[in-house]
Amino acid sequence: MDERLDSFTPPLGPGFGPELLLQIPPRGGRRRAVEEALRSAIRDGRLRAGTRLPSSRELAEQLGLARGTVAAAYEQLVAEGWLTSRSGSGTRVAAGASTPASTAPERPVPAAPRHDLRPGQADSSSFPRDSWGRAMRHVLREAPADAFARGDARGRLELRTTLAAYLGRVRGVRVDPSHVVVCSGFTQALTLLTEVFAELGTDRVAMENPAIGDHVRIVSSRLDVADIAVDADGMSCAELSASGAGVAVCTPAHQFPLGMSMAPARRADLLAWADEDLGWIVEDDYDGEFRYDRKPVGALQARRPSRVVYAGSASKSLGPAVRLGWIACPPPLLEPLVEAKRRAQPTSPLEQLALARLIDSGGYDRHLRTVRRSYRHRRDLLAEAVASRLPRARVRGIEAGLHAILELPSGPPDEAALTAALRLASVDVHALGAYLRDPLDREPRPPSLVVGYGSPPARAYRPAIDALVGRLSELGAG
Ligand SMILES: Cc1ncc(COP(=O)(O)O)c(C=O)c1O
């Protein structure tokens, strides 16, 4: 720091206009020093055009100067054109006086496609604003002061207790609140677990193929990933056993993206693998609450809490803006997991308490009932549109979640050509191949699209489906 500028005001607080570090040299004329400090803040863009300055009385108080000194400095800067002063709107930085801090143009964010049928996204227009707002207000009114501190790395006890009961009630999960670790969504859960397994000496993790590329990248950043094929019953246990992996990451309730539920015999094989090889199963239960065919299957964790790490998320139930997820952790992994979470980005205690309040008040269940009806209706509309306008195509996967596989008749156009043609028609949808890790698929398979029906707001959904099936029909794909 410049030695002459060794005294400065504290940042200006509320009621003092913008926060600003004014550097005033310790010696020399006070009025000139204030003028020069303001000129230089304006010149290099720290004080932008239009910014309101504190009144001369407030600034004088902050600087420990006579009010007249600051008033005279303001007058001088008004006369020079740096500031404007008008009764009622106070003293402000004059237009054109400041140089913006950066002249680099902002990179435009790509516009959302007109018909957004990308999978993995909840309908953000159905976020329960009122009940979340009530829960948050309750928290702000009632929460103890320690809710505003960082707190227990496992998360707030209130939420861990509520989640243990909730997950037991709706997913059959068996866990004590002391073994629940709250985190910022499944993405953070997987990051933390990867760290834990690496520390424990695991060197290979089996992951379903297909799966979400980002999840595979998280694990492969620290550990070797074994690609395990998924057939109609779920992850192949024969490939898993042969892979030498110590951990298997899977989506038993609703395979992502293929959309089937893991068959009972396959679940039993997977648990037998974990028992015999002392393997760990990471169960990604990302949309377990959304099953529309009255055949909900409980979590795999319920069958073997000692070997299954259960991970859930609020990203589908509420939305990804609420960065909340949870892990039901087998006791031997708890300590390293909590330690990893302690080193990682914390998860907002206020949002944790709001979720606990939302669940305890019944608002979460009510919201789920509402959105479940809506997603079910969307899935039915998709199935009807395909049946009537693409008779050779099939909607695959169980009636669940927020996405389905649209299997098209074999032959050209292929998946890449289809998604490119759809994009030109403003329909964004993913090719199944985008989730497969073999560049050449193991077996020839029909071209398939992964259609997310969660994301368009209600009024935009029918037009999106019309655009999808209309364009596919024109392309002769179905
Ligand atoms: C397969 C799968 N797992 C997990 C998640 C949740 O990830 P996160 O909680 O980090 O938003 C998603 C997307 O929402 C998903 O599609």
Short mmCIF file of C-alpha atoms and ligand atoms in Angstrom, two decimals, residues 120 184-188 212 215 251 256 284 286 313-316 320 323-324, ligand 1:
data_model
loop_
_atom_site.label_atom_id
_atom_site.label_comp_id
_atom_site.label_asym_id
_atom_site.label_seq_id
_atom_site.Cartn_x
_atom_site.Cartn_y
_atom_site.Cartn_z
CA GLY A 120 -33.07 -33.52 -15.77
CA SER A 184 -25.49 -29.12 -1.56
CA GLY A 185 -27.26 -31.50 -3.93
CA PHE A 186 -26.22 -34.87 -5.33
CA THR A 187 -23.32 -33.28 -7.18
CA GLN A 188 -21.65 -32.33 -3.92
CA ILE A 212 -24.63 -38.38 -16.61
CA HIS A 215 -21.07 -37.49 -12.59
CA THR A 251 -29.83 -45.28 -9.97
CA PHE A 256 -30.87 -42.36 -15.66
CA ASP A 284 -28.59 -42.02 -6.44
CA TYR A 286 -32.70 -38.43 -7.60
CA SER A 313 -31.64 -34.23 -3.62
CA ALA A 314 -34.24 -31.46 -3.69
CA SER A 315 -33.35 -30.64 -7.30
CA LYS A 316 -36.32 -32.52 -8.79
CA PRO A 320 -31.91 -26.98 -8.45
CA ARG A 323 -28.91 -26.48 -3.34
CA LEU A 324 -29.92 -29.18 -0.89
C1 LIG B 1 -29.35 -38.82 -12.40
C2 LIG B 1 -29.36 -37.59 -11.54
N1 LIG B 1 -28.82 -37.64 -10.33
C3 LIG B 1 -28.81 -36.57 -9.52
C4 LIG B 1 -29.35 -35.38 -9.91
C5 LIG B 1 -29.38 -34.22 -8.95
O1 LIG B 1 -28.22 -33.47 -8.97
P1 LIG B 1 -28.13 -32.19 -8.03
O2 LIG B 1 -28.77 -32.57 -6.72
O3 LIG B 1 -26.68 -31.91 -7.87
O4 LIG B 1 -28.87 -31.08 -8.70
C6 LIG B 1 -29.88 -35.25 -11.19
C7 LIG B 1 -30.42 -33.98 -11.70
O5 LIG B 1 -31.16 -33.28 -11.11
C8 LIG B 1 -29.92 -36.40 -12.01
O6 LIG B 1 -30.49 -36.34 -13.23
#
